[in-house]
Coordinates of C-alpha atoms and ligand atoms in Angstrom, one line a residue:
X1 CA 3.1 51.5 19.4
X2 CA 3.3 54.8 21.2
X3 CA 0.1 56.4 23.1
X4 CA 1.0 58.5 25.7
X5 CA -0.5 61.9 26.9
X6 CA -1.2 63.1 23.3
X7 CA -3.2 61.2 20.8
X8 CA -0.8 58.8 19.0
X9 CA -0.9 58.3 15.3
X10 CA -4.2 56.2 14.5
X11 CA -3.4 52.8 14.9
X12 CA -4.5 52.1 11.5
X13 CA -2.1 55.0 10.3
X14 CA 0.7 53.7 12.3
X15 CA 0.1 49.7 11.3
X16 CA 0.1 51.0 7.4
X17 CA 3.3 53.0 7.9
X18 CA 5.1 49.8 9.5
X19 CA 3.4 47.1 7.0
X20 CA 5.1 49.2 4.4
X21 CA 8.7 49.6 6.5
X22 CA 8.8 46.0 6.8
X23 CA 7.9 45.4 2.6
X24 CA 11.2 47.3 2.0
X25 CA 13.0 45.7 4.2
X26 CA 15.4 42.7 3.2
X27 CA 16.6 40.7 6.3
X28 CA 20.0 39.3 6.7
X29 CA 21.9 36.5 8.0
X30 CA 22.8 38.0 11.6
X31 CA 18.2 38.6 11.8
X32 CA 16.6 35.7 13.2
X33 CA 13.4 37.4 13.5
X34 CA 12.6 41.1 12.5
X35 CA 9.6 43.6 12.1
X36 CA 7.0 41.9 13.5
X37 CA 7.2 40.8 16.9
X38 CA 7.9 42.6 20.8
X39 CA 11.9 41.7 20.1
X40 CA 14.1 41.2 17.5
X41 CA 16.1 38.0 17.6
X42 CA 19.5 38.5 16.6
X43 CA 22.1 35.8 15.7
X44 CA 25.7 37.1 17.5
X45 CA 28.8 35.2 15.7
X46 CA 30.6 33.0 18.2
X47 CA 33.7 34.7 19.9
X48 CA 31.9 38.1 18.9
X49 CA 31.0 41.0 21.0
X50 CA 28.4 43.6 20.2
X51 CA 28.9 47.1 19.5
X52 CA 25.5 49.3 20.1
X53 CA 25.0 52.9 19.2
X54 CA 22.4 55.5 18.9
X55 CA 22.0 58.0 17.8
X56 CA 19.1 61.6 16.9
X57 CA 18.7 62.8 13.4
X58 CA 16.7 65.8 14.6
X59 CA 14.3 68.5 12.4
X60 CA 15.9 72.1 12.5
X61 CA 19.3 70.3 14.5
X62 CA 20.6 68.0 11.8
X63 CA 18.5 68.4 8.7
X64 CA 15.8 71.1 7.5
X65 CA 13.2 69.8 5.2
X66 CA 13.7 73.1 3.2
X67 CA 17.4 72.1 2.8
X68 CA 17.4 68.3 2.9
X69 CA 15.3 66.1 0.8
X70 CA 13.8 62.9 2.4
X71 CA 16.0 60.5 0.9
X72 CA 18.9 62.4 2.1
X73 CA 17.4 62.8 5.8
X74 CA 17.1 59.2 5.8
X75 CA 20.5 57.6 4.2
X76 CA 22.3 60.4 6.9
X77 CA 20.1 59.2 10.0
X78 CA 21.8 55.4 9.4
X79 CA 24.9 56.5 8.0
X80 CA 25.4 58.4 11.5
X81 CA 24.9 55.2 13.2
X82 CA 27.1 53.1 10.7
X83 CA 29.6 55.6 11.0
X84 CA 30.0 54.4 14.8
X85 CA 30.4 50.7 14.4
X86 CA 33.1 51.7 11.7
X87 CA 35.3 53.9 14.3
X88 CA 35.4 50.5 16.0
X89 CA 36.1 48.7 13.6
X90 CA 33.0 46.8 14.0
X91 CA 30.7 44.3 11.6
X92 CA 27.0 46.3 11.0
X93 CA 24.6 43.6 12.1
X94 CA 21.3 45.5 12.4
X95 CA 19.6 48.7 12.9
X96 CA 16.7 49.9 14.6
X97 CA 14.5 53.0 13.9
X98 CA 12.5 55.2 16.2
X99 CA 10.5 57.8 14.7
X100 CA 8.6 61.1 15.9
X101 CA 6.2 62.6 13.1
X102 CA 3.8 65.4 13.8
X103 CA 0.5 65.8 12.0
X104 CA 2.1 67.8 9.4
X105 CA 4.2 65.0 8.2
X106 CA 3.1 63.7 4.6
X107 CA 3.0 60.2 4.1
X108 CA 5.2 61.0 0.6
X109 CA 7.3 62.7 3.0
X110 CA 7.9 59.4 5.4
X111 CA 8.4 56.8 2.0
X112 CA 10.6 58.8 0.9
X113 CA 12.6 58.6 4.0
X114 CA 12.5 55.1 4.4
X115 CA 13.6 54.8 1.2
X116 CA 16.4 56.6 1.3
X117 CA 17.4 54.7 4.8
X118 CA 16.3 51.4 3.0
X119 CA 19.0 52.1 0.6
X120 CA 21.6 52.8 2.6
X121 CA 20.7 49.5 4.4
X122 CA 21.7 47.7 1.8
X123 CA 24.3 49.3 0.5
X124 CA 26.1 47.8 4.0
X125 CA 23.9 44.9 4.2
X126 CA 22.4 46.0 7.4
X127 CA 18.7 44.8 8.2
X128 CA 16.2 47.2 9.8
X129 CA 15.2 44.8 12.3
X130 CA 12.6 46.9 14.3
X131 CA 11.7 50.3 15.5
X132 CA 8.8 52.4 17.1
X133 CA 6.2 54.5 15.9
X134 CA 5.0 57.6 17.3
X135 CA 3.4 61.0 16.9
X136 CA 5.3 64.1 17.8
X137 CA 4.1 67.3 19.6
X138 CA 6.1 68.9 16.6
X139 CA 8.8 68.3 14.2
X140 CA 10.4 65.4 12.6
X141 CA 12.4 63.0 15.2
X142 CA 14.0 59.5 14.3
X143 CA 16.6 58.1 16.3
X144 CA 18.8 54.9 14.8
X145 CA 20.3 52.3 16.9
X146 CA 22.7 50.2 15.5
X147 CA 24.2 46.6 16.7
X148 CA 27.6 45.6 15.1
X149 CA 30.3 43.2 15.9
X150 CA 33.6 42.4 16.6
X151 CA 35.5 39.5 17.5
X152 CA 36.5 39.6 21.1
X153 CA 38.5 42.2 22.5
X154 CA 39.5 43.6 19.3
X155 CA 37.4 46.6 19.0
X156 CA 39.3 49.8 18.6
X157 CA 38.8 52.1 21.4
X158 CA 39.9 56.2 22.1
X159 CA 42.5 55.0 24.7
X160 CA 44.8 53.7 22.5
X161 CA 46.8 56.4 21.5
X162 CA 50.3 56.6 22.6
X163 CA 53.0 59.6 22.1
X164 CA 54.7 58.4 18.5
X165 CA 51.9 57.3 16.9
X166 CA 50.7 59.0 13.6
X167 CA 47.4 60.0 13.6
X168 CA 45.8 59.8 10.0
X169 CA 42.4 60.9 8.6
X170 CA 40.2 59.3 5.7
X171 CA 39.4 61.2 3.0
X172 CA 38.5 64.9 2.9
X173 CA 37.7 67.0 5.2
X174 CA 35.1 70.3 5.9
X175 CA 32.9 69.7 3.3
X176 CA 29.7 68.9 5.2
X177 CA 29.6 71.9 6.7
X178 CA 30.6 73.7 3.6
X179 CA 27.5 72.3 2.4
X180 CA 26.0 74.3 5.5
X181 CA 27.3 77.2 5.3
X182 CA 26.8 77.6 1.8
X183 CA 22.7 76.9 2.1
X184 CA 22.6 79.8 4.2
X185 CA 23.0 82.0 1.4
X186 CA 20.9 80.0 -1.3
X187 CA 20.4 76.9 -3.4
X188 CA 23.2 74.5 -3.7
X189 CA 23.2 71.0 -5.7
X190 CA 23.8 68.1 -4.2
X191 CA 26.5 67.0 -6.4
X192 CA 28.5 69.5 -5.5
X193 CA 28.8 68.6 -1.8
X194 CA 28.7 64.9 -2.0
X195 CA 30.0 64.4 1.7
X196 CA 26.8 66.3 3.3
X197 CA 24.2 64.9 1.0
X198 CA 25.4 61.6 0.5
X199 CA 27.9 60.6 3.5
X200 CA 29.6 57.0 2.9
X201 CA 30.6 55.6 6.3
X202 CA 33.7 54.1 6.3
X203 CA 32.7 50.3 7.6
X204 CA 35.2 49.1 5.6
X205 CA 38.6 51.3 6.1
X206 CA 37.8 50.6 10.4
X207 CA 37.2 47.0 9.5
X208 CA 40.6 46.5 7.3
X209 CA 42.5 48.6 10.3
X210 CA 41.1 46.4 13.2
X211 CA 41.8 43.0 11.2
X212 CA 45.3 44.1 11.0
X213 CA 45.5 45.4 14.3
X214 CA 46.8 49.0 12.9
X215 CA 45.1 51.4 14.7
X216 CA 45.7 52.0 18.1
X217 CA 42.7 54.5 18.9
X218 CA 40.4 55.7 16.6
X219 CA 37.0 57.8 16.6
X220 CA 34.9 59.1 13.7
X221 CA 34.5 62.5 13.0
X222 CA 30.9 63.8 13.9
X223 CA 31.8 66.7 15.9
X224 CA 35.1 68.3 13.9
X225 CA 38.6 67.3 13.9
X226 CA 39.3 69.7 16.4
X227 CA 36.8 68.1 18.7
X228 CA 37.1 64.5 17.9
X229 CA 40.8 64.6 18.6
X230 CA 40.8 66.1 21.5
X231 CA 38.3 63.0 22.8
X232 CA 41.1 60.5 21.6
X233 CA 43.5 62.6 23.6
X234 CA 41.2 62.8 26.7
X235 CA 40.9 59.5 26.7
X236 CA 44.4 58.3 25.8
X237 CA 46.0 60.6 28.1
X238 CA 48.4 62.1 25.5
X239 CA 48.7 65.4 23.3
X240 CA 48.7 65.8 19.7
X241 CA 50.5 67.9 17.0
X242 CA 48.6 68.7 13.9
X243 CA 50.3 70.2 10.3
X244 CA 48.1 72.4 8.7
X245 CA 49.3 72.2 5.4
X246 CA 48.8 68.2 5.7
X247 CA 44.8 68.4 6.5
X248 CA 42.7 66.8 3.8
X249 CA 40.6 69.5 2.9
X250 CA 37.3 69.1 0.8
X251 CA 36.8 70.1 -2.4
X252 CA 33.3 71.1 -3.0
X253 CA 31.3 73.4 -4.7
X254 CA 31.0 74.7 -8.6
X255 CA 33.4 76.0 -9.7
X256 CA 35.0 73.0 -7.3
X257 CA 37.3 75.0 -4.8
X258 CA 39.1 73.7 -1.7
X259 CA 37.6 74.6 1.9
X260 CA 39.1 77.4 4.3
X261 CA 41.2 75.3 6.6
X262 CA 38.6 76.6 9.5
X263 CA 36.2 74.6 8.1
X264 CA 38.3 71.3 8.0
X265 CA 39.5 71.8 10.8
X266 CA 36.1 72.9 13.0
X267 CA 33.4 71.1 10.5
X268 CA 31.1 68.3 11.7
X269 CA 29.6 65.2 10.1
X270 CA 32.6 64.7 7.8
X271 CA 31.7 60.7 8.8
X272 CA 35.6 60.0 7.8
X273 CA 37.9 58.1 10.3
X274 CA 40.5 59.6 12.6
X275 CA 42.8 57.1 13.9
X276 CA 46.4 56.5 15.4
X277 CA 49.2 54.2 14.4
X278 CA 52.5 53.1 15.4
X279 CA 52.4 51.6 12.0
X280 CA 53.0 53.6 8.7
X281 CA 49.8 53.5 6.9
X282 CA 49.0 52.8 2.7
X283 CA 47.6 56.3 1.2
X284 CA 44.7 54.4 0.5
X285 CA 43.1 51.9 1.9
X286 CA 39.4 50.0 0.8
X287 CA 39.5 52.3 -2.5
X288 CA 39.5 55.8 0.4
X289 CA 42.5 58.4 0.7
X290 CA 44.0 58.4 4.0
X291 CA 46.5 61.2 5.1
X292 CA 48.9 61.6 8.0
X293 CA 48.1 64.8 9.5
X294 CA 50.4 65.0 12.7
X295 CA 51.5 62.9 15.4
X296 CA 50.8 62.0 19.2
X297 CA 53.2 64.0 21.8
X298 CA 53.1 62.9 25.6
X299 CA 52.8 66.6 26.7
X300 CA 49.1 67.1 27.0
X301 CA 47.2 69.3 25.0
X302 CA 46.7 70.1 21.1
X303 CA 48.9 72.1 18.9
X304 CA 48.3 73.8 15.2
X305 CA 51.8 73.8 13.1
X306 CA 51.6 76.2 10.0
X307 CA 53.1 75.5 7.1
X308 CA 55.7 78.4 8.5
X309 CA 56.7 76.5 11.7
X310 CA 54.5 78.8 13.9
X311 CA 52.9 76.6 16.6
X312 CA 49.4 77.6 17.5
X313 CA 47.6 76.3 20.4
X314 CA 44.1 74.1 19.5
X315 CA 41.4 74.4 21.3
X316 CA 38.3 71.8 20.0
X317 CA 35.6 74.1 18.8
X318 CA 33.3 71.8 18.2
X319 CA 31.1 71.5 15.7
X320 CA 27.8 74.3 16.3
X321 CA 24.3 72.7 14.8
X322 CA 22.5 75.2 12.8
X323 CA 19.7 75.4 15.0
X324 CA 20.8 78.6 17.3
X325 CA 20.4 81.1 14.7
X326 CA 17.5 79.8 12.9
Ligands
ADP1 P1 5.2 47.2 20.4 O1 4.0 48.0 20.8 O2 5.3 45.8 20.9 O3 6.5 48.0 20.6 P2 4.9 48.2 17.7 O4 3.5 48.2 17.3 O5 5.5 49.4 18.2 O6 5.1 47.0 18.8 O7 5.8 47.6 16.6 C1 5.5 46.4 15.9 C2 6.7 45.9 15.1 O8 7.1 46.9 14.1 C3 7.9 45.7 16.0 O9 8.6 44.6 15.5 C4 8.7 47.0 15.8 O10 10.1 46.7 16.0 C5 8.4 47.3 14.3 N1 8.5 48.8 14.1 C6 7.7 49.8 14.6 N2 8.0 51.0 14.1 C7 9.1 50.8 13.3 C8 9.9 51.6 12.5 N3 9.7 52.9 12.5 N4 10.9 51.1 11.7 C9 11.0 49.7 11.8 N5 10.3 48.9 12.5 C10 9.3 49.4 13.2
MG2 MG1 6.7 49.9 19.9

């Protein structure tokens, strides 16, 4: 429980609100003890290390409640920390929620929430193992840690990328912020832009690469292509080449159309997988697409090559949150 300089949520409010987290939730092998007490006790495999991650699902930054119903708020808010252990190729063992609510905020409004987190949860068999409760001056905040695994010294890192590798991508990307950019102009369905509403984190793909040792560096991509390579780069110490004409781009939208190459290119919270090889990689791997899109250089810096043979220079744009012109 939160008090702090403004009234906190009623204690009878707030004690309701967790009695009814903790119904939904299912607990799992790696939960010793859960919802309930100052700690969570959490059982680490022997030879493991843990992963931990956080990260802000944030009103009017990554979701507007005009745009984004509950459910969907919530399934994204763990899927963004899923997402995480996955670029390391990491085991999900638990996750932790941390949540702001003004006033305003209807209780349907929270269940609903929940339930759609709840249900991503299980999907990856990943306990909600605690959190905190507190009113916000204004707005909707949660934040979502989340503890994975890995046996030791095997979790895939951004340094690993070396000039000859391929870098590869999982399944399509752009069409999150497709999804975006089409809401600005009106109503869209949710079936149509299944990677924004309903994100899959690919737990599964970074776990089959890191059992196999494939991937040399890998990251997953939040922030844009663009942006999320040129952190493996940073970090490796290399430069990259990408093909156009070999980006995955989504296909989205009714009738279904593929996306500008601007937006797969530049587009956040894609949650697919960019990694590096030295190995040639399957074209799909745990039931998801994976593409070659270009190649790790040792001359530092990114470069665009059109389907022409021009060679453009990259710069990461990252991903912009819709908040700055609302
Ligand atoms: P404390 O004051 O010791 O932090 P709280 O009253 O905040 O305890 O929380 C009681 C229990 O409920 C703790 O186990 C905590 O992890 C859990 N909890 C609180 N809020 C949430 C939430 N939003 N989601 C999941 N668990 C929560
Ligand atoms: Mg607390």
């Amino acid at each position: 429980m939160s008090g702090g300089i403004v009234r906190g949520l009623s204690p009878v409010g707030e004690r309701s609100l967790i009695e009814q987290i903790r119904r939904r939730v299912r607990v799992g092998p790696s939960v010793v003890t859960g919802i309930g007490d100052d700690c969570a006790v959490l059982r680490v495999p022997p030879g493991h290390q843990l992963l931990v991650t956080t990260d802000f699902t944030l009103e009017n930054v990554h979701f507007r409640r005009e745009w984004h119903p509950p459910e969907v708020v919530g399934w994204r808010c763990l899927t963004r920390g899923l997402s995480d252990i996955a670029a390391m190729g990491g085991e999900p063992r638990a996750a932790f929620l941390s949540m702001a609510l003004d006033r305003g905020v209807s209780q349907k409004w929270v269940n609903r929430f929940v339930a759609g987190l709840v249900e991503a949860a299980e999907e990856f068999r990943v306990p909600l193992a605690g959190g905190d409760t507190a009113q916000s001056a204004g707005g909707i905040q949660a934040d979502i840690v989340v503890v994975g695994s890995v046996p030791k010294g095997t979790a895939v890192l951004r340094t690993g990328a070396r000039p000859g590798n391929q870098i590869y991508a999982t399944g399509e990307l752009g069409g999150s912020a497709a999804a975006i950019a089409r809401m600005r102009e009106g109503r869209v369905r949710a079936a149509d832009y299944e990677r924004h509403f309903h994100p899959v984190a690919r737990v599964e793909v970074g776990r089959w690469l890191r059992r196999r040792g494939l991937a040399s560096a890998m990251i997953d991509v939040s922030d844009g292509l663009s942006t999320d390579l040129e952190h493996i780069c940073e970090e490796s110490g290399v430069g990259a080449e990408i093909e156009v004409a070999a980006i995955p781009r989504a296909r989205v939208g009714r009738p279904v159309h593929q996306v500008d190459f601007d937006l797969a290119l530049l587009g956040g919270e894609d949650y697919e997988l960019l990694f590096t090889s030295a190995k040639k990689i399957p074209a799909n791997v745990a039931g998801v697409p994976v593409t070659r899109v270009g190649q790790i250089v040792r001359k530092r810096g990114m470069v665009l090559i059109e389907a022409s043979g021009n060679r453009r220079r990259l710069l990461a744009r990252g991903w912009e949150h819709f908040k700055s012109d609302s």
